[in-house]
Coordinates of C-alpha atoms in Angstrom, one line a residue:
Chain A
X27 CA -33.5 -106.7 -92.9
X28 CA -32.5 -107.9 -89.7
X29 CA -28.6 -108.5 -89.5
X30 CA -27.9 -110.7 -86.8
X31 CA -27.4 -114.1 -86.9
X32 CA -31.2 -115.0 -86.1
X33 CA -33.9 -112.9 -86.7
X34 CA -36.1 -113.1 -82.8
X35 CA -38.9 -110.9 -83.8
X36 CA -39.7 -113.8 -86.8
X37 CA -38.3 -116.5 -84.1
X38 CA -41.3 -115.2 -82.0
X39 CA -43.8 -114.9 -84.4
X40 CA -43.5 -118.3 -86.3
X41 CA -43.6 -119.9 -83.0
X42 CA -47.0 -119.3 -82.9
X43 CA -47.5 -120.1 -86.1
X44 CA -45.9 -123.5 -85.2
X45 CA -47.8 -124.1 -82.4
X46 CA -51.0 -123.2 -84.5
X47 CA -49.8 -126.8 -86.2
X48 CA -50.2 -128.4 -82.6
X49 CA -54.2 -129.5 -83.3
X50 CA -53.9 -131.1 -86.4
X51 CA -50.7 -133.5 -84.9
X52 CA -52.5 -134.3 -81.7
X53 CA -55.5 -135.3 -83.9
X54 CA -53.5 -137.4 -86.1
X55 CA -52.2 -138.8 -82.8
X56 CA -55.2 -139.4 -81.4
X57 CA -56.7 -140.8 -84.1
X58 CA -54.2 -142.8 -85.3
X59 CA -53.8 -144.1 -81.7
X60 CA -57.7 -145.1 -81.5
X61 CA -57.7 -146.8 -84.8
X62 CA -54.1 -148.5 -84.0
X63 CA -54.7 -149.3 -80.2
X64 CA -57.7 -152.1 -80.8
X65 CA -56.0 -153.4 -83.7
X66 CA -52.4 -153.6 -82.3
X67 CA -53.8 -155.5 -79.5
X68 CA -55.9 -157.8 -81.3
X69 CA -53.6 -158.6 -83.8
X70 CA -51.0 -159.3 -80.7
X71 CA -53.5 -161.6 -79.4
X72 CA -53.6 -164.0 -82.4
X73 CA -49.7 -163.8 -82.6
X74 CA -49.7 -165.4 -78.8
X75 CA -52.7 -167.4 -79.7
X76 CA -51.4 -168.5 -82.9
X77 CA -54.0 -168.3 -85.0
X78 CA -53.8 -169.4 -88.3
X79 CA -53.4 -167.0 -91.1
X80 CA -53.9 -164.3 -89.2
X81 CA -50.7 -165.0 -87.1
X82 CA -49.1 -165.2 -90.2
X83 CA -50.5 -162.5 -92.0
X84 CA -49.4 -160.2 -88.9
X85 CA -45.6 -161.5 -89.2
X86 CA -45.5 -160.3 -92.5
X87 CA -47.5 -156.5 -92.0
X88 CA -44.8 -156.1 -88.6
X89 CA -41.8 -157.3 -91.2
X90 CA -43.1 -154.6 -93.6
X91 CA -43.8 -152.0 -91.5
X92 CA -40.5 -152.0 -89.4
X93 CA -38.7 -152.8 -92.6
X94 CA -39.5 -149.6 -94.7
X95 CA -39.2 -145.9 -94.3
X96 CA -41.9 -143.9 -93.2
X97 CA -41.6 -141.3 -95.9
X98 CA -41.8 -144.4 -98.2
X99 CA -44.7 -145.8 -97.1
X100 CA -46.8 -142.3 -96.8
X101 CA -45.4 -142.1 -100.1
X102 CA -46.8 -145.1 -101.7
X103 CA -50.2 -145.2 -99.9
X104 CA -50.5 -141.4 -100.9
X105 CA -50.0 -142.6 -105.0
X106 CA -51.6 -145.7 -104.0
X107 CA -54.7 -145.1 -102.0
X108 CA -56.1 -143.0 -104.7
X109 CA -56.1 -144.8 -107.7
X110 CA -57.3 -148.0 -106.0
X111 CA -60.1 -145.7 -104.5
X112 CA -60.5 -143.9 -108.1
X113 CA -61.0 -147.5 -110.1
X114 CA -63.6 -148.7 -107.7
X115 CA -65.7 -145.8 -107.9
X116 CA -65.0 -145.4 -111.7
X117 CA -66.5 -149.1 -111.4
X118 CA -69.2 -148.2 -109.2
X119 CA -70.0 -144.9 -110.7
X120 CA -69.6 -143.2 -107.6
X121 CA -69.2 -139.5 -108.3
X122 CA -66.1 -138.4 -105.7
X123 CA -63.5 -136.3 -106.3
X124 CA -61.2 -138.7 -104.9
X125 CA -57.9 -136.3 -105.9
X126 CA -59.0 -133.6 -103.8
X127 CA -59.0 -135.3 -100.4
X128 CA -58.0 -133.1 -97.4
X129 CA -54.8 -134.7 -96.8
X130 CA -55.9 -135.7 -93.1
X131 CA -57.9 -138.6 -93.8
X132 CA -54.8 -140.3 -96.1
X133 CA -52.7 -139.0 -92.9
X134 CA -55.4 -140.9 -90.3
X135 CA -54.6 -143.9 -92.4
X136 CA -51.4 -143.7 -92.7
X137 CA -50.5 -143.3 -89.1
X138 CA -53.2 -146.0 -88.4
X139 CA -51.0 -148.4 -90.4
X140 CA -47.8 -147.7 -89.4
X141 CA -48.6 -147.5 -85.3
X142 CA -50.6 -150.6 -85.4
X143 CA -47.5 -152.6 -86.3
X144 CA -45.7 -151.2 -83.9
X145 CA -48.3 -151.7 -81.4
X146 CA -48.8 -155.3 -82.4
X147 CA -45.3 -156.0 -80.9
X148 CA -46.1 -153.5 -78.0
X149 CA -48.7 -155.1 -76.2
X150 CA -47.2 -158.8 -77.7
X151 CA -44.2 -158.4 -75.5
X152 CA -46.7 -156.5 -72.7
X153 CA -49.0 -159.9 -72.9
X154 CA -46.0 -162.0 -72.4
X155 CA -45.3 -160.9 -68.9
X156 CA -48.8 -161.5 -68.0
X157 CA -48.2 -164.9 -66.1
X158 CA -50.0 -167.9 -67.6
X159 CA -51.4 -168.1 -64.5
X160 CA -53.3 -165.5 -64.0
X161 CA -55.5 -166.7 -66.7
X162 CA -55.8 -170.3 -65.5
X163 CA -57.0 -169.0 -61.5
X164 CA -59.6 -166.7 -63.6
X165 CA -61.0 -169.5 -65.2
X166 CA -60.9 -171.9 -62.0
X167 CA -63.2 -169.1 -60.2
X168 CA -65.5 -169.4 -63.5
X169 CA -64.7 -166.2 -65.3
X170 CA -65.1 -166.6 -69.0
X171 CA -61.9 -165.6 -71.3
X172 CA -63.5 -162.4 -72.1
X173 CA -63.6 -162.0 -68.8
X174 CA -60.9 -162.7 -67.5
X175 CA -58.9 -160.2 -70.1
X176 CA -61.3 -157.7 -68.8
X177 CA -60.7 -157.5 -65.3
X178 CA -57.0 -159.4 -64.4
X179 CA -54.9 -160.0 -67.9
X180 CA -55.6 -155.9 -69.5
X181 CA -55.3 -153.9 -66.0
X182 CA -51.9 -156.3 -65.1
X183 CA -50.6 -156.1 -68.9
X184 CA -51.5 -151.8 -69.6
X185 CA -48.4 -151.7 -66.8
X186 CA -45.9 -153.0 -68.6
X187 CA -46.9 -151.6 -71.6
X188 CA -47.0 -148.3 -70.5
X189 CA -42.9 -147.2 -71.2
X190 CA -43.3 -148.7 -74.6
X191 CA -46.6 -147.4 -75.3
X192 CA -45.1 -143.8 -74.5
X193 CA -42.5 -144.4 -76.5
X194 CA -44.6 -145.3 -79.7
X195 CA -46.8 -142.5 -78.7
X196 CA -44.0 -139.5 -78.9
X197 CA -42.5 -141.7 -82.1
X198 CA -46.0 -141.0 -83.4
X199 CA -46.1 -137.5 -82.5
X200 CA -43.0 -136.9 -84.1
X201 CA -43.8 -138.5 -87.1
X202 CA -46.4 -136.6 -87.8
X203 CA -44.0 -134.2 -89.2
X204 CA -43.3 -136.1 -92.4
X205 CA -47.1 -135.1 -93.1
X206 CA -45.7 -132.1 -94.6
X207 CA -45.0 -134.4 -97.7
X208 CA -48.8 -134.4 -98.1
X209 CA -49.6 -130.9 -97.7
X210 CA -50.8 -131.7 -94.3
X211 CA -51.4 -128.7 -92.5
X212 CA -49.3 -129.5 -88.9
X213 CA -46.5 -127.7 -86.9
X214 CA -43.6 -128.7 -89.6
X215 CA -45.4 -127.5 -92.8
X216 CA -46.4 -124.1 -91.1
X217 CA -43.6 -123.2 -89.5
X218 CA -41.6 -124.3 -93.2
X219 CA -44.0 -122.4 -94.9
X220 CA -43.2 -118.9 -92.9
X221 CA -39.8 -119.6 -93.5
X222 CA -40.1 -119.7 -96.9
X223 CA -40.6 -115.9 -97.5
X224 CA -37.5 -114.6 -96.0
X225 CA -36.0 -117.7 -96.0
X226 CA -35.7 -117.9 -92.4
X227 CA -35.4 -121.4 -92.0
X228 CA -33.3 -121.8 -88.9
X229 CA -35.4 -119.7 -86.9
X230 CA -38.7 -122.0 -88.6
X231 CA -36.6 -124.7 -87.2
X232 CA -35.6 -124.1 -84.4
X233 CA -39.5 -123.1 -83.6
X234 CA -40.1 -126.9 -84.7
X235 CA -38.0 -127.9 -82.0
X236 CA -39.2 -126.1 -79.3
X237 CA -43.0 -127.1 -79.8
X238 CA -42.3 -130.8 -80.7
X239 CA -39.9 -130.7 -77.2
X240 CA -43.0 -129.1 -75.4
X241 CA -45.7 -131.9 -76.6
X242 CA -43.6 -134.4 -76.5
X243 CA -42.5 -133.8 -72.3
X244 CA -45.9 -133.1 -71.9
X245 CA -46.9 -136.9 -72.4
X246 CA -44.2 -138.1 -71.2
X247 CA -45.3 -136.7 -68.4
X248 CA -49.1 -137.7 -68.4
X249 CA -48.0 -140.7 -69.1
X250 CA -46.2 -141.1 -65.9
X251 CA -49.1 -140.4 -64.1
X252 CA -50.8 -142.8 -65.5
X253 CA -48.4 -145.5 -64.8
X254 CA -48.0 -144.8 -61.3
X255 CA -51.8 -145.1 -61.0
X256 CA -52.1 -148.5 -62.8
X257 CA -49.3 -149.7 -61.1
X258 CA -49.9 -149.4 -57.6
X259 CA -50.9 -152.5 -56.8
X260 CA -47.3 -152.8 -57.3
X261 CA -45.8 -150.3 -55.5
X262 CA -45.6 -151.1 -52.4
X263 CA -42.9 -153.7 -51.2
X264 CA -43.1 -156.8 -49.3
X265 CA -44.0 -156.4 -45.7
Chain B
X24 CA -70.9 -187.4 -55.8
X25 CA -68.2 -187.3 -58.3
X26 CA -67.1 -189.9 -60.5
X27 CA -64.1 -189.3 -63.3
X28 CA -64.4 -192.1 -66.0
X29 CA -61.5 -193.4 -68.1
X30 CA -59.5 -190.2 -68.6
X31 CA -56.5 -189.9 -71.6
X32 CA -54.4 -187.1 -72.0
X33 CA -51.3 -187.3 -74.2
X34 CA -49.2 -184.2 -74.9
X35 CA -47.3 -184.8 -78.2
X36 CA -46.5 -188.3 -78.0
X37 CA -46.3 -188.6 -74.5
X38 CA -48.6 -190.5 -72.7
X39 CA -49.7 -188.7 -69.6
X40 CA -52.6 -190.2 -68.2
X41 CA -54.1 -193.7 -69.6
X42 CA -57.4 -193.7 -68.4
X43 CA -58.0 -193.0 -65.1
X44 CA -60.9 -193.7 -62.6
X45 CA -61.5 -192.3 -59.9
X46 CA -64.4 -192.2 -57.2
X47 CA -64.8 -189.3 -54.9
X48 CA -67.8 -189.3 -52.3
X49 CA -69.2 -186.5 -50.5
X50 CA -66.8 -185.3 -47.5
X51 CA -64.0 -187.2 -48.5
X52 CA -60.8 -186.1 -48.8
X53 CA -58.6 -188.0 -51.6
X54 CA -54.9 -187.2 -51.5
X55 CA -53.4 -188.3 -54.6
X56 CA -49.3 -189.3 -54.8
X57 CA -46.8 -190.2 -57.3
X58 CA -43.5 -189.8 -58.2
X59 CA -43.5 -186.5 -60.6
X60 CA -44.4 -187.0 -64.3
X61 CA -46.8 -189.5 -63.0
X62 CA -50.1 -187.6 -64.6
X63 CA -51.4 -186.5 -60.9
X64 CA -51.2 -182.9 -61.7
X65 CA -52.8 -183.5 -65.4
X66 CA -55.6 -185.3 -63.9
X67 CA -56.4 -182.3 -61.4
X68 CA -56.1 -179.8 -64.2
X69 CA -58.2 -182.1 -66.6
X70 CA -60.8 -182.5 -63.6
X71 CA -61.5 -178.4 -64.3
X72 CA -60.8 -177.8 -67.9
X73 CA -57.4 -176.0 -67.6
X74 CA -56.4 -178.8 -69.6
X75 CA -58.6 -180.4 -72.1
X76 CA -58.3 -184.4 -71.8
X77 CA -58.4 -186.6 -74.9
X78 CA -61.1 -188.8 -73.4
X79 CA -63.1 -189.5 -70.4
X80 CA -65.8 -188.2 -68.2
X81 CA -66.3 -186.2 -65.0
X82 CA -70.1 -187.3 -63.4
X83 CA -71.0 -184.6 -60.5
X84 CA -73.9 -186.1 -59.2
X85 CA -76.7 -185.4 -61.6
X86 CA -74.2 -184.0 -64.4
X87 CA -72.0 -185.9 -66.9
X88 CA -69.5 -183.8 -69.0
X89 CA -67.6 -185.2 -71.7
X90 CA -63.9 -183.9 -70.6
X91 CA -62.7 -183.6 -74.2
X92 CA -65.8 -182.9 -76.2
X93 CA -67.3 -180.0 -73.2
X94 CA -69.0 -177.2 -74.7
X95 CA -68.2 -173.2 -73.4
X96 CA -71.2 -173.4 -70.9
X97 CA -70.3 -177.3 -69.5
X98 CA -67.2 -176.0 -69.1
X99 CA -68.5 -173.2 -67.2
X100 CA -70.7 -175.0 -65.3
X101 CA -68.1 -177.6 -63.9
X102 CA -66.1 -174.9 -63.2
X103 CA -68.7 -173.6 -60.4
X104 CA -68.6 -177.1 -59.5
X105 CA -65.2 -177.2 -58.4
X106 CA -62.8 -174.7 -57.7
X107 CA -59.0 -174.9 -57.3
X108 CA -55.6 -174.5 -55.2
X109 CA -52.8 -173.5 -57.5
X110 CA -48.8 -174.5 -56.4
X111 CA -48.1 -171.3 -57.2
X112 CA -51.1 -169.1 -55.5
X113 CA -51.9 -167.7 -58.7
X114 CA -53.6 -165.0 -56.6
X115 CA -54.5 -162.2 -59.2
X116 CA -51.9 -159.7 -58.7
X117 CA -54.0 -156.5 -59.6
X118 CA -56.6 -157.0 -56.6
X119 CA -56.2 -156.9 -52.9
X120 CA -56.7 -160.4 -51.0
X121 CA -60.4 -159.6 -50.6
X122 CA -61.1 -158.7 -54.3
X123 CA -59.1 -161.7 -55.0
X124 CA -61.7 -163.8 -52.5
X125 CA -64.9 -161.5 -54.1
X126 CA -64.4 -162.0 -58.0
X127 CA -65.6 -165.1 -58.8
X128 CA -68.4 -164.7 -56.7
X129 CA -69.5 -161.1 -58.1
X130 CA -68.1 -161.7 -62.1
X131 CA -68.5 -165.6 -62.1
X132 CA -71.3 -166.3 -60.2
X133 CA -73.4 -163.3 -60.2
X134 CA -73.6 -162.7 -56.1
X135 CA -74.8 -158.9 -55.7
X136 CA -71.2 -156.9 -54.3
X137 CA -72.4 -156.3 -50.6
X138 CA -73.3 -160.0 -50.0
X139 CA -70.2 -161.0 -52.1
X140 CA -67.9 -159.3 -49.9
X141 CA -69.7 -160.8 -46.9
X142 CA -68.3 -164.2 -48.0
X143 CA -65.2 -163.4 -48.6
X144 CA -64.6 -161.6 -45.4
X145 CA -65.3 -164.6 -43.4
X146 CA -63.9 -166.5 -46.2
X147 CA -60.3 -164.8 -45.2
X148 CA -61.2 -164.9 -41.7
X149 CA -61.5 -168.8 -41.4
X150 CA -58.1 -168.9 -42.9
X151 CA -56.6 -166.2 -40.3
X152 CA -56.4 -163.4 -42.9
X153 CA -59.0 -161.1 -41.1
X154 CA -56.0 -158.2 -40.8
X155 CA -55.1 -158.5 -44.6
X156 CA -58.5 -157.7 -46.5
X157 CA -56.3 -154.9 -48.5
X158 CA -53.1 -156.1 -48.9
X159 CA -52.2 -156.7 -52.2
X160 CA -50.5 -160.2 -53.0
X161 CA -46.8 -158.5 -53.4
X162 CA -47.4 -157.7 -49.8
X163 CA -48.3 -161.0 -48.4
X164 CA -46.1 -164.1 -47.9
X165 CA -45.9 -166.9 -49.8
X166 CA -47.8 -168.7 -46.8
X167 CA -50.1 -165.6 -46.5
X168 CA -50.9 -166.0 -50.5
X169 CA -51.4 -169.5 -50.4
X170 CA -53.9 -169.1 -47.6
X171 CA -55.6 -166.4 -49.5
X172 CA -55.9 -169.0 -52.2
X173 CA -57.4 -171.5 -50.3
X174 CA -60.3 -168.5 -49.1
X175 CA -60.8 -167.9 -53.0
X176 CA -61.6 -171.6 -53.3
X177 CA -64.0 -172.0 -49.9
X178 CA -65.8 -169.2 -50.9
X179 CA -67.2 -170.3 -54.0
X180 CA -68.5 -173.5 -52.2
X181 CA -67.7 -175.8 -54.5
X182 CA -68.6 -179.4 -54.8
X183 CA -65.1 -180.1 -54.8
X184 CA -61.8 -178.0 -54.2
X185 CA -59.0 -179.2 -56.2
X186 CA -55.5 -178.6 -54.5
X187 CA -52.5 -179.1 -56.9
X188 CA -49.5 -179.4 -54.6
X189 CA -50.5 -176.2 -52.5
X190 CA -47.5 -176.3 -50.6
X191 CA -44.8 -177.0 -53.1
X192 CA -43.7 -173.7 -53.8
X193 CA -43.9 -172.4 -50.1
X194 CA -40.4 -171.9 -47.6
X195 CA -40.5 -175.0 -45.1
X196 CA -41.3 -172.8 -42.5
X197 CA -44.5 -171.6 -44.5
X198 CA -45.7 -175.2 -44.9
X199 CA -47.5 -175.8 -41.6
X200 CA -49.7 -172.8 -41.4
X201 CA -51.2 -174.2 -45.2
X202 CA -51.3 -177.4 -44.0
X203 CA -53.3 -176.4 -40.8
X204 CA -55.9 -174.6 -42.5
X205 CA -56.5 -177.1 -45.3
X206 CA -56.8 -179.5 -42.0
X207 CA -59.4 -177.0 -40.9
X208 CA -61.8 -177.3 -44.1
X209 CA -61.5 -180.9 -44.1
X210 CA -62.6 -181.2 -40.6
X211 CA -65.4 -179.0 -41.6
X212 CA -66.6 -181.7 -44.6
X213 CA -65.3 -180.1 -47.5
X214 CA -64.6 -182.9 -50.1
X215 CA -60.7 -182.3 -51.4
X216 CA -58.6 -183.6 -53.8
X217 CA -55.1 -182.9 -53.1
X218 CA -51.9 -183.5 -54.8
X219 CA -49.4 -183.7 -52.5
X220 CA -45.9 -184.3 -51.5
X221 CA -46.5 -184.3 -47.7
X222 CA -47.2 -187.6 -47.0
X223 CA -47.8 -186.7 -42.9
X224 CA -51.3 -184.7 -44.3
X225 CA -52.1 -187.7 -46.5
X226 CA -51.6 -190.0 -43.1
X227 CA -53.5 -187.5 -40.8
X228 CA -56.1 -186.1 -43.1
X229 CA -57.1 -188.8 -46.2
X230 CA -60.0 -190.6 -46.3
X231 CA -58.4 -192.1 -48.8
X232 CA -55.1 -192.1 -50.6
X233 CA -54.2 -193.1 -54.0
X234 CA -50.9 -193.8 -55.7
X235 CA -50.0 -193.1 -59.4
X236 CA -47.5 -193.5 -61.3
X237 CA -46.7 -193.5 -65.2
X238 CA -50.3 -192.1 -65.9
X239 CA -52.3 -195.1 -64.1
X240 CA -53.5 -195.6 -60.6
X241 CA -51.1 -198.2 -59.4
X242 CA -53.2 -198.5 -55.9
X243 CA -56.0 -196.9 -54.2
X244 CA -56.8 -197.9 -50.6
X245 CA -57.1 -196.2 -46.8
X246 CA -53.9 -194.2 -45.1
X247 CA -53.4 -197.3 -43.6
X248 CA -53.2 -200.0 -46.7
X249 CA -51.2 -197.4 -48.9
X250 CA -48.8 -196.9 -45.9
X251 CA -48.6 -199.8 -43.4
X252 CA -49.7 -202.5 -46.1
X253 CA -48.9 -201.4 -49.3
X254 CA -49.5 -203.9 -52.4
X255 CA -47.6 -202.7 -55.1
X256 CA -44.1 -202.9 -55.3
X257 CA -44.2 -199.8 -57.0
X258 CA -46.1 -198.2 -54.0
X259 CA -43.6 -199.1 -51.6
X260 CA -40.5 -198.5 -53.8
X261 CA -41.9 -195.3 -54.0
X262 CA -42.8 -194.6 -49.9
X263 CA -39.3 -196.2 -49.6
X264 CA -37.8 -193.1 -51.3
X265 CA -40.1 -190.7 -49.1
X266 CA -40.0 -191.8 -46.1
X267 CA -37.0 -194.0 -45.2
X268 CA -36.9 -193.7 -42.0
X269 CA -40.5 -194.6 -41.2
X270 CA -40.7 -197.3 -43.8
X271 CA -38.1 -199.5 -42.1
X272 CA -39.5 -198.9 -38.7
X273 CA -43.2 -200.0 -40.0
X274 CA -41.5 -203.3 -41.2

């Protein structure tokens, strides 16, 4: 038994184990964020546009979403999904053994849900800076609204939703940590997991730490990059 | 060569325009003016679908379009008809002057890239922007913008270029440079409705000059009738208030 107050050599090694965690939170990113990114947007778009029922029912999926803890909702949708999934196939006579799932696809959804509220109000506030204008001189040169999106209202709006989009990114990231209240098998779970036998949990911890701090000024990072390119059209001041 | 018929547009219960006609021949240049609120803007924005009228109809020679009923592809197609001058530039901020010049010819109107840039280099170059093909709009001046605007309009070689108070928005010091290239296009035969506040283009340039107000054409005539004989007491209680000076001299 190690006496000192932390234990390095199991600091060291469940580091790794930690960052063995790393794939399955950048794919639940990832996914999450392809799933959430087209649907965020869209949904923003009939908020602007005001389209009926879909406007509303957006108000009330934000409300929810914002409203609610996290754990909660992966919670519910983790008691939930299944037995709505279990009764339709019961009705259907589908044979799937709904209850053992790999917990990664009711994480996918999950994350899908929760991030494309958030994005909704992302790229609504991003679409609002987007001058009126714009859209009107795209249409007087004969570009359809498709179109114009396309080429002037995206490329102009993706700048000013870059900060928040980072933001809801490394919120994500982050959050993919409660996963380990579905057996999922990321860098929280692990590292908890290794602790478990000596019950070296501040050194599990403070491994947790130091890989989420890693990923997370890692794109930060990237995603400065990638605003300085979109934006340069900006960049340079008035002559 | 075009002919708008009876145009309505309300917004809410507001009466903006209350069916306006109005006759424009090849070449001419019609400079519309009014006291603000009196529907001159609506009717420009009507004229290309940026806002939909309640009634009326826009004939470009051998096409009639139905301003409030217009299908997608009328809409598009009196849109390549007609192009148009915002007050505020509206140049697209993500693109360079030339790209601003080059998109609707390459996305709206299908011209290949190397021919598309061809126009719009001598687009910019007629309006004495052949130094700023890459500037972006942040780096221009308002002037500068305004004049890029203006090359995004020729180049499309409308029918008609619509001008919505292209000068409005500019410094007084800007306003001449605009003015002196839209002078340039006219003399060249563009046909040009403009909205405008500067009545000294209206007297120089107009073929003919129309007067509006509370969403009717009050009076329609030469520079010279609206001007030196105006009708309407509402014409010249309105040229009284814009030009004081002159209007006591013409007297």
């Amino acid at each position: 038994m190690n006496s000192s107050f932390i234990n390095t050599e199991f600091l060291i090694d469940t580091f790794f184990v930690a960052l063995s965690g790393v794939p399955i939170a950048l794919l639940v990113t990832a996914v999450a964020l392809a799933i959430a990114l087209p649907i965020g947007f869209f949904l923003a778009l009939s908020r602007i546009n005001e389209i009926p029922v879909l406007n509303g029912f957006t108000k009330v999926y934000v409300s929810f979403v914002r409203g609610t803890p996290l754990i909660i909702q992966i919670f519910v949708l983790y008691s939930i999904l299944p037995l709505i999934l279990a009764g339709i196939f019961e009705r259907y006579e589908i044979d799937f053994p709904i209850y053992e799932v790999n917990p990664l696809w009711y994480a996918f959804v999950i994350f899908s849900f929760n991030t494309a509220a958030i994005l909704v109000e992302v790229f609504r506030s991003a679409l609002k800076t987007v001058n009126a204008g714009q859209l009107e001189a795209a249409y007087s040169v004969g570009l359809t609204t498709s179109q114009a999106y396309r080429r002037i209202i995206i490329p102009q709006m993706l700048v000013s939703t870059m900060p928040n989009l980072c933001t809801a990114t490394i919120n994500l990231i982050k959050a993919t940590s409660l996963g380990y209240a579905i057996s999922l098998q990321e860098i929280t779970l692990k590292a908890k997991v290794a602790a478990n036998v000596g019950y070296n949990y501040l050194e599990a911890y403070i491994d947790i730490f130091i890989v989420y701090l890693i990923l997370c000024i890692t794109v930060e990072y990237l995603f400065k990059v990638f605003e300085k390119r979109l934006s340069r059209y900006k960049a340079v001041a008035t002559a | 060569m075009l002919e708008i018929r009876n145009v309505h547009k309300s917004f809410g219960n507001n009466e903006i325009l209350k069916g306006v006609n109005l006759t424009v021949d090849k070449g001419d240049v019609v400079v519309i003016l009014g006291p603000s609120g009196s529907g001159k803007t609506t009717l420009l924005r009507c004229i290309n679908f940026l806002e939909r009228a309640d009634q009326g109809t826009a004939t470009f020679d051998d096409m009639t379009v139905d301003l409030h009923k217009a299908n997608k592809k009328e809409v598009l197609a009196v849109r390549k008809k007609s192009a148009f001058v915002f007050q505020n530039y509206n140049l697209f901020n993500n693109k360079t002057a030339l790209e601003n010049v080059a998109e609707g010819l390459i996305i709206g109107r299908k011209i290949p890239k190397e021919e598309a840039y061809k126009i719009s280099r001598e687009a910019l170059d007629k309006v004495g922007l052949s130094n700023k093909y890459d500037s972006y709009p942040s780096q221009l001046s308002g002037g500068q913008q305004q004049r890029v605007g203006i090359a995004r309009a020729v180049a499309l070689n409308p029918d008609v270029i619509l001008f919505d108070e292209p000068t409005s928005a500019l410094d007084p010091e800007l306003v001449g440079e605009v003015l002196e290239v839209m002078k340039e296009i006219a003399r060249e035969g563009t046909t040009m409705i403009v909205v405008t506040h500067e009545m000294g283009f209206a007297k120089d340039v107009a073929k003919k000059v129309i007067f509006m107000d509370g969403g009717n054409i009050v009076e329609e005539g030469t520079p010279h009738d609206i001007f030196v004989t105006p009708k309407e007491e509402r014409t010249r209680k309105f040229l009284r208030r814009v030009l004081p000076g002159e209007y006591d001299y013409e007297i």
